[in-house]
Short mmCIF file of C-alpha atoms and ligand atoms in Angstrom, two decimals:
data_model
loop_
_atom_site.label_atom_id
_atom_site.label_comp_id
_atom_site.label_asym_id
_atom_site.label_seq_id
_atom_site.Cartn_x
_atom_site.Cartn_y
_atom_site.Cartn_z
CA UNK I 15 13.04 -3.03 -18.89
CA UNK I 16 13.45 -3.47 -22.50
CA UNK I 17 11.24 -6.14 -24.89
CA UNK I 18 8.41 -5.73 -22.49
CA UNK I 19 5.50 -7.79 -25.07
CA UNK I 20 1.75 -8.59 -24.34
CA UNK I 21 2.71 -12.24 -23.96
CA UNK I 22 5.56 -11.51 -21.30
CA UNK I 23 5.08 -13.42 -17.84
CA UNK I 24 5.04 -11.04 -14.75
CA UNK I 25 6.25 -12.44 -11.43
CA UNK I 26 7.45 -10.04 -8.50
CA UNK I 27 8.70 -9.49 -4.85
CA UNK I 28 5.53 -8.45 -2.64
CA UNK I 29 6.78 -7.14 1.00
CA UNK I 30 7.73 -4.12 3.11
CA UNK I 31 10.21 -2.24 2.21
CA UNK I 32 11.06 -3.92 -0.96
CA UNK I 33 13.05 -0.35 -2.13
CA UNK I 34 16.78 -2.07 -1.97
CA UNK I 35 16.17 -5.62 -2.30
CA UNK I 36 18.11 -7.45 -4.56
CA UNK I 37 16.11 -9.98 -6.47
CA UNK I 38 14.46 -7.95 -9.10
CA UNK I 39 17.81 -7.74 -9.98
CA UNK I 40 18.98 -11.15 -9.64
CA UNK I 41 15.74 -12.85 -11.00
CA UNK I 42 16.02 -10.33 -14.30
CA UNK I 43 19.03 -11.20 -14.57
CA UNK I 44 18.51 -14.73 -15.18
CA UNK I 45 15.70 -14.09 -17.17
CA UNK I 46 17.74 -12.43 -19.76
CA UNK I 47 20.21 -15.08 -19.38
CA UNK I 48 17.83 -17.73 -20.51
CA UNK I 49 15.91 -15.57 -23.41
CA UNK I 50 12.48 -16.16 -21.16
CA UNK I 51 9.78 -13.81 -22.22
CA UNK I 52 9.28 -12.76 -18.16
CA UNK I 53 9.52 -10.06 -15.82
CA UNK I 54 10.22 -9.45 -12.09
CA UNK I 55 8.96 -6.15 -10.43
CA UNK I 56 8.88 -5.01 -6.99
CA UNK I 57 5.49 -4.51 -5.04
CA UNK I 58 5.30 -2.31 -2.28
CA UNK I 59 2.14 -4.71 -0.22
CA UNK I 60 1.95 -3.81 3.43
CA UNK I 61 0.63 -6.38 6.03
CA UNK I 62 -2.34 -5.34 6.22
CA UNK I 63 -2.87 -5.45 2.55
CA UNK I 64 -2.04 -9.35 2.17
CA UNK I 65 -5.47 -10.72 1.11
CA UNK I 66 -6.06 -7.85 -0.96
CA UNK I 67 -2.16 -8.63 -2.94
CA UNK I 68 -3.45 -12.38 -3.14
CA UNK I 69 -6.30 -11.70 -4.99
CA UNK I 70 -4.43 -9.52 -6.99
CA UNK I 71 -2.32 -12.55 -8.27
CA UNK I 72 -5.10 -14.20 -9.10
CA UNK I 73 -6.99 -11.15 -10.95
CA UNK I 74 -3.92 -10.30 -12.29
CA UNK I 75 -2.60 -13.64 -13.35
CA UNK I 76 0.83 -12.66 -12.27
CA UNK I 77 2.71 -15.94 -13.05
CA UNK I 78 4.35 -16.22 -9.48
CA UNK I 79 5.34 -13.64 -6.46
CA UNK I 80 8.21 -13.51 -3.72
CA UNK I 81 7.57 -12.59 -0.33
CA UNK I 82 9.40 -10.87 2.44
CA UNK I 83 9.14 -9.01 5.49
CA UNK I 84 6.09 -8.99 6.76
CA UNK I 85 4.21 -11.64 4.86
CA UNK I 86 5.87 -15.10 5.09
CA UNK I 87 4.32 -16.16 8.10
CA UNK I 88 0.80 -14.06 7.21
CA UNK I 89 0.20 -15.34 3.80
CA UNK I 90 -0.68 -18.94 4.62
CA UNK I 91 -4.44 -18.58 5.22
CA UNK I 92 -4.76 -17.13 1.62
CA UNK I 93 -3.26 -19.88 -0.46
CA UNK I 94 -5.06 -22.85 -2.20
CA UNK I 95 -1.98 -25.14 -1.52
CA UNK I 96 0.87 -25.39 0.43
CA UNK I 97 3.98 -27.83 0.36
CA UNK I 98 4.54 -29.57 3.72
CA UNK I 99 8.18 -28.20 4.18
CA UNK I 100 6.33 -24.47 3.93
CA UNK I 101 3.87 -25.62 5.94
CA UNK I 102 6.19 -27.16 9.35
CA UNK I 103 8.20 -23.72 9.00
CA UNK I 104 5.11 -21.68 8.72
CA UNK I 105 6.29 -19.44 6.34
CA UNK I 106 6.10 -19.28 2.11
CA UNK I 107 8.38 -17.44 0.58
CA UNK I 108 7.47 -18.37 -2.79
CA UNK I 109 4.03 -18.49 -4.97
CA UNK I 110 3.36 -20.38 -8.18
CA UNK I 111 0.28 -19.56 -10.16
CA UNK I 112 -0.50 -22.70 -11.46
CA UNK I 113 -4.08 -21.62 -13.63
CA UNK I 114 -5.07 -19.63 -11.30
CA UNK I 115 -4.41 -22.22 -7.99
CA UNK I 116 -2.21 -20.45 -5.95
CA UNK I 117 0.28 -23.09 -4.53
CA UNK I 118 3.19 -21.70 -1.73
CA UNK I 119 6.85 -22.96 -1.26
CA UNK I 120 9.48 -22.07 1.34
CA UNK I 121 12.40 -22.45 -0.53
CA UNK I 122 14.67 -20.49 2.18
CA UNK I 123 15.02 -23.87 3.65
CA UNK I 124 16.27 -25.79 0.47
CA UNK I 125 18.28 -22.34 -0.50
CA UNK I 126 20.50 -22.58 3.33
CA UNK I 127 21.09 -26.36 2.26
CA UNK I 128 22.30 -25.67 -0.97
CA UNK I 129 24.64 -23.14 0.20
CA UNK I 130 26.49 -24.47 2.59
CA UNK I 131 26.63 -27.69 0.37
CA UNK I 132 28.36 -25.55 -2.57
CA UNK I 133 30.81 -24.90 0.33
CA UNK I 134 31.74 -28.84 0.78
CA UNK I 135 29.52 -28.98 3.68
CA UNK I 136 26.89 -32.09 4.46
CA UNK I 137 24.94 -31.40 7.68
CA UNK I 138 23.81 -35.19 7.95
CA UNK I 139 24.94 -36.71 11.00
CA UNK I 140 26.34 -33.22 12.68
CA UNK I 141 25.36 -31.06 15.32
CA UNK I 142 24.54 -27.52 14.69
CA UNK I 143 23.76 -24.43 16.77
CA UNK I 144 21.50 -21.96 15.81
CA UNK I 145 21.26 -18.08 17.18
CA UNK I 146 17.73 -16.70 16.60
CA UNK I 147 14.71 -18.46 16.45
CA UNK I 148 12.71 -16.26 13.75
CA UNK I 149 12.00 -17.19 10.19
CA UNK I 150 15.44 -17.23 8.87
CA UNK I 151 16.39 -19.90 12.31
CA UNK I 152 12.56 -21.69 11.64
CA UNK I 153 13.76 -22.64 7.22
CA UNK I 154 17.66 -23.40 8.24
CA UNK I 155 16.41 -25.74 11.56
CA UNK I 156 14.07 -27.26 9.56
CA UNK I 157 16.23 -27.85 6.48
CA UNK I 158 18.83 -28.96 8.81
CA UNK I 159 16.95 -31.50 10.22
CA UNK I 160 15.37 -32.96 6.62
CA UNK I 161 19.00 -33.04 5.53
CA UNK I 162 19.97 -35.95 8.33
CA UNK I 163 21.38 -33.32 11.47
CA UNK I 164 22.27 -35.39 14.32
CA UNK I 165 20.94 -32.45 16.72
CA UNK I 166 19.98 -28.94 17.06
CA UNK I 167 20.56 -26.46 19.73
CA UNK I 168 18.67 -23.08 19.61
CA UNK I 169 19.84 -19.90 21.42
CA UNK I 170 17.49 -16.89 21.07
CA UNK I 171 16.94 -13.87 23.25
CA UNK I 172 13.09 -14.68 23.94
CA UNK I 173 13.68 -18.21 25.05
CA UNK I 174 10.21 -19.01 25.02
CA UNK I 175 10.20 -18.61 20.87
CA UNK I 176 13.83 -21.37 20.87
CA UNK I 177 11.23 -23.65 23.05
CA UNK I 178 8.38 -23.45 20.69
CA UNK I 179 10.79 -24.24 17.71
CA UNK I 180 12.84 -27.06 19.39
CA UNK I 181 8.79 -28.25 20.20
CA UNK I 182 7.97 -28.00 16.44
CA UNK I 183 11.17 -29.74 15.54
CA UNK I 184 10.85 -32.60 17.54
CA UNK I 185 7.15 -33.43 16.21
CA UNK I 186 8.17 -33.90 12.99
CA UNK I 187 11.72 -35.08 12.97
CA UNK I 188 12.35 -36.29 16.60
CA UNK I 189 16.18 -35.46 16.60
CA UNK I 190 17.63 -34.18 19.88
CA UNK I 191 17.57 -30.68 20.88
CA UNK I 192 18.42 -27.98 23.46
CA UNK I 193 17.71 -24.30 23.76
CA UNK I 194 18.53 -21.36 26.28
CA UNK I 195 19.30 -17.91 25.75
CA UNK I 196 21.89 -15.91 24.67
CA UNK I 197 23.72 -15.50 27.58
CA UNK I 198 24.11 -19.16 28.00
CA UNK I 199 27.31 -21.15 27.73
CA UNK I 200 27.46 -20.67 23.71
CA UNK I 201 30.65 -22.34 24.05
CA UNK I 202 29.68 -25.47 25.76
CA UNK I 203 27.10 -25.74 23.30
CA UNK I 204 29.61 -25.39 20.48
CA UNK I 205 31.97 -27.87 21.73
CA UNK I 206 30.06 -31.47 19.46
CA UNK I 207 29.12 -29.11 17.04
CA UNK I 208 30.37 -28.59 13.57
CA UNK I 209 27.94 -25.94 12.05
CA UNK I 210 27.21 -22.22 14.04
CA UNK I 211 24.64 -19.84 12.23
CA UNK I 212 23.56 -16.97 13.10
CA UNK I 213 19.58 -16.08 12.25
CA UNK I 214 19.68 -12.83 14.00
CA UNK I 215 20.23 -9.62 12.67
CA UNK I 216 22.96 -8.99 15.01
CA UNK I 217 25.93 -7.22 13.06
CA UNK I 218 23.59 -6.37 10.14
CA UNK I 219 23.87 -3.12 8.18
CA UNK I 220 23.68 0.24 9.96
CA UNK I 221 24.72 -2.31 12.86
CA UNK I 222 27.66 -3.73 11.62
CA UNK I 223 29.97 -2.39 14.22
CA UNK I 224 28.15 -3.25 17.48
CA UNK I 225 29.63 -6.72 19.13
CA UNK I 226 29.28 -10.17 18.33
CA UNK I 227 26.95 -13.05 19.79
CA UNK I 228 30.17 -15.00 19.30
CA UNK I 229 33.72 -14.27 19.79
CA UNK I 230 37.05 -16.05 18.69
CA UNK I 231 37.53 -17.47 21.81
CA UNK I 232 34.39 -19.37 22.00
CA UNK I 233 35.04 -21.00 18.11
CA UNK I 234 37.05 -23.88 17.74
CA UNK I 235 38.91 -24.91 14.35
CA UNK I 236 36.50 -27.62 13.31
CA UNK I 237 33.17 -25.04 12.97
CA UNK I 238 31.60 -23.86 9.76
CA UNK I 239 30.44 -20.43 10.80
CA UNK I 240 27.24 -19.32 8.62
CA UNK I 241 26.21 -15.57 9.22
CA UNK I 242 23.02 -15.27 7.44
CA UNK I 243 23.76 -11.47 7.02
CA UNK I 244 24.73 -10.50 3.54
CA UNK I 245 25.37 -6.91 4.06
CA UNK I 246 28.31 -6.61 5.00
CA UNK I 247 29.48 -9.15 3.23
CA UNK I 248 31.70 -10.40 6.38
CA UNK I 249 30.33 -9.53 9.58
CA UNK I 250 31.83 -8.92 12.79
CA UNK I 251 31.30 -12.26 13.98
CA UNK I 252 32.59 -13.88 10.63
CA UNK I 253 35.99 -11.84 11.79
CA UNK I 254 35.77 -13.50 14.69
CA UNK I 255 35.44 -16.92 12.47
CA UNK I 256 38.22 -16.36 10.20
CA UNK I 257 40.71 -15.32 13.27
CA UNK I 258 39.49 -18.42 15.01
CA UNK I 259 40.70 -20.73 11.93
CA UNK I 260 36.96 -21.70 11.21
CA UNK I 261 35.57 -21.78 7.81
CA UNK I 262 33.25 -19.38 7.34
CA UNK I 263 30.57 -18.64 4.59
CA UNK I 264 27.85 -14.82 4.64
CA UNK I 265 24.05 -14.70 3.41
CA UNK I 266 24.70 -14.82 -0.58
CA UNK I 267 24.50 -18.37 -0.79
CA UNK I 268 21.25 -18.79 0.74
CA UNK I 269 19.86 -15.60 -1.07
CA UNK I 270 20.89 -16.64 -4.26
CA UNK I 271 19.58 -20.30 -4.12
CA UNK I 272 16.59 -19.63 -2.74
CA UNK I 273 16.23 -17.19 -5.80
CA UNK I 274 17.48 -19.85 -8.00
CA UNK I 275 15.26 -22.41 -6.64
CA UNK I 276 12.21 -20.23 -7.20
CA UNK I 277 12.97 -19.02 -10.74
CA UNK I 278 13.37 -22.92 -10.91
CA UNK I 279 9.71 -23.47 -9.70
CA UNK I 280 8.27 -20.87 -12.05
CA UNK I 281 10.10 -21.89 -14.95
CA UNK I 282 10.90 -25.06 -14.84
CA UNK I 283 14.24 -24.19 -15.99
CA UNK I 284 17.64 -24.59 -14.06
CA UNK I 285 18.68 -21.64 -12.69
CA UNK I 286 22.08 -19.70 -13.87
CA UNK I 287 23.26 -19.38 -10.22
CA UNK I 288 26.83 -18.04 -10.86
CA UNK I 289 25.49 -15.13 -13.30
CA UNK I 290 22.81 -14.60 -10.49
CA UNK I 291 25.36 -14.13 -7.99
CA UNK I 292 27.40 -12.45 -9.75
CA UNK I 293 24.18 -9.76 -10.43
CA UNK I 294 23.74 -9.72 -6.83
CA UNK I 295 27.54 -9.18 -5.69
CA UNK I 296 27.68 -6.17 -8.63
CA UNK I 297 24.40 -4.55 -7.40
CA UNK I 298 25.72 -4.53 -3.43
CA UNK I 299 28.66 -2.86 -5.21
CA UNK I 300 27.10 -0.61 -6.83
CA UNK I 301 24.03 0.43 -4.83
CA UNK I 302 23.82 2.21 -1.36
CA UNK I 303 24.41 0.47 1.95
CA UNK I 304 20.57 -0.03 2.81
CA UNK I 305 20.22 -3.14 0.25
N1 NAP O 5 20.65 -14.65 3.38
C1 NAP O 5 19.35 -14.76 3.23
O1 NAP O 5 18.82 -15.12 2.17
C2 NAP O 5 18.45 -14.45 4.40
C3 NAP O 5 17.11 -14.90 4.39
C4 NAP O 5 16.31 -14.60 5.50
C5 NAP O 5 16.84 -13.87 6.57
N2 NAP O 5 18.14 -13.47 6.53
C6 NAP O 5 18.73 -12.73 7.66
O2 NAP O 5 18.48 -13.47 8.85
C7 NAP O 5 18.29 -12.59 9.94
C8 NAP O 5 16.99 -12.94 10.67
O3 NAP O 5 15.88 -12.76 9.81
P1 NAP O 5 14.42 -13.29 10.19
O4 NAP O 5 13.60 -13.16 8.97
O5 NAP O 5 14.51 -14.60 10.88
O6 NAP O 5 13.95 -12.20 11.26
P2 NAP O 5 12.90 -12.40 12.45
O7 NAP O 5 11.87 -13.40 12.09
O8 NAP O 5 12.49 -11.01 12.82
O9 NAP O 5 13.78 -13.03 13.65
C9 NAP O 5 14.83 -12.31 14.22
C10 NAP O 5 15.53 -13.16 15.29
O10 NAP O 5 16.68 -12.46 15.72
C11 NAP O 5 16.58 -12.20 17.12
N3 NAP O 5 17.09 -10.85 17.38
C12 NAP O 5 16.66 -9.70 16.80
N4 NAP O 5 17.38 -8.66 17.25
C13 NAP O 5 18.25 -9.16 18.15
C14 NAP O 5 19.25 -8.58 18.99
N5 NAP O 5 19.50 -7.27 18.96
N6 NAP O 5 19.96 -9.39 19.79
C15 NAP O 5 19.72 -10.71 19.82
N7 NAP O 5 18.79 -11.33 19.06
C16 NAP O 5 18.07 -10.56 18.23
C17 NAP O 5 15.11 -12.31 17.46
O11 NAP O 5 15.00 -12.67 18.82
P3 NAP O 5 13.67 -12.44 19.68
O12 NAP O 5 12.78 -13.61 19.35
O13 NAP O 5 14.13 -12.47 21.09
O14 NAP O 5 13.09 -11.12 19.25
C18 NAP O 5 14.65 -13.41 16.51
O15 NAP O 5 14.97 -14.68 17.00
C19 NAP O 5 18.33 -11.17 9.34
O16 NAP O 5 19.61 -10.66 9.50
C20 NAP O 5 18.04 -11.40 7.89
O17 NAP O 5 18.62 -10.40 7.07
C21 NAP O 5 18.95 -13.75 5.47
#
């Protein structure tokens, strides 16, 4: 990285693996783009190895972090602060060192939202249905729900996990609900809905070919079909989408706005989403398949 200076600000991506991900990239990127004296690294930090990559924030002063697979959910306990959205989901995606207070965002959540409203979609008053119940299904429920949802049906493989979320949904939002599993009558379910996403990594990359939760049959006309996966960039089941006449939209969106939103957080700045996206879209391009 060139004009690396005593004074530059160090943020970074803590998880496991963090080898192909895409927002060193994408956050550099709009670094450049905005002259900031900053930097965005990658940090290998294993689960066990949380509290340890805390305090190294702090001694540190990195200026703010990222986190991923496995520490979303795990890096709660070891925050000074954390912002009630975070806090319902249960899992912070994004740190801001704030002299030396270490304060934790989720900004997955607001990142879904903003996607699928850059693609003329407003969730308030609709009915969605959700596959998975994980984190990714936990930040879109929740933002769902914030954003005005008229109801929320979850369909996950453990069903036990879609229970515990409708619970956690209901105590702080009280909109209506229904689970079951993924051999329940997805159709049905889709029938009052306008909104389907899938949370699961179901068609994901070295996946991509095995079958749908979903197929065209079971999609009517008047669905937006969300597939959180970004890679491929359309999915088997968004296939399925585009040869039922739905609209469809992949993972991009969210990834790049919750980027955007962070970098927002940290600097204070608005975030150059279209030169961000653009970094991403080039990288998956250019890179290997693993990303
Ligand atoms: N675009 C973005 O910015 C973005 C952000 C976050 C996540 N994502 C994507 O969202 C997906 C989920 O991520 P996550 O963080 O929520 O993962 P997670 O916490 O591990 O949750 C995975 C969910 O998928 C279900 N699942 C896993 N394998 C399955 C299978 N073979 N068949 C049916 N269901 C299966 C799991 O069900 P059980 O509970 O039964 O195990 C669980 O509900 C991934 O594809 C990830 O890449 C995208």
């Amino acid at each position: 990285m060139m004009g690396i200076k005593g004074s530059t600000k160090v943020y970074g991506l803590f998880g496991d693996p963090v080898k192909h991900s895409l927002s060193p990239v994408m956050q550099n990127t709009a670094f450049q783009a905005l002259g900031l004296d900053c930097v965005y690294l990658p940090f290998l930090v294993q689960s066990n190895d949380i509290a340890n990559a805390v305090q190294a924030v702090r001694a540190l002063h990195l200026a703010g972090v990222n986190l991923t697979i496995p520490l979303k959910e795990r890096v709660l306990p070891y925050l000074d602060e954390i912002e009630k959205e975070a806090e319902l989901i249960g899992a912070v995606n994004t740190i801001v060192n704030r002299n030396g207070r270490l304060c934790g965002y989720n900004t997955d959540a607001p990142g879904f939202l903003a996607s699928i409203r850059a693609a003329g979609f407003n969730p308030s008053g609709k009915n969605a249905v959700i596959l998975g119940a994980g984190g990714a299904a936990r930040a879109v429920s929740f933002a769902l729900a914030k954003a005005g949802a008229a109801g929320i049906n979850i369909f996950n493989r453990g069903v036990e996990k879609a229970e515990r979320l409708a619970q956690d949904l209901n105590a702080a939002y009280r909109l209506p609900t229904a689970t079951g599993d993924l051999s329940s009558d997805l159709a049905a379910a889709l029938e009052g809905a306008e909104l389907l996403v899938n949370a699961t990594p179901v068609g994901m990359y070295p996946n991509h070919t095995s079958a749908p939760l979903l197929t065209r049959n079971q999609l009517h006309q008047g669905l937006l079909v969300c597939d959180l996966i970004y890679n491929p960039l359309q999915t088997r089941l968004l296939e399925e989408a585009e040869a039922a006449g739905c609209r469809f939209l992949n993972g991009v969106g969210m990834l790049v706005w919750q980027g955007a939103l962070a970098f927002q957080l940290w600097t204070g700045r608005k975030a150059p989403v279209a030169l961000m996206e653009e970094a991403v879209l080039k990288a998956m391009e250019t890179e290997d398949r693993d990303g």
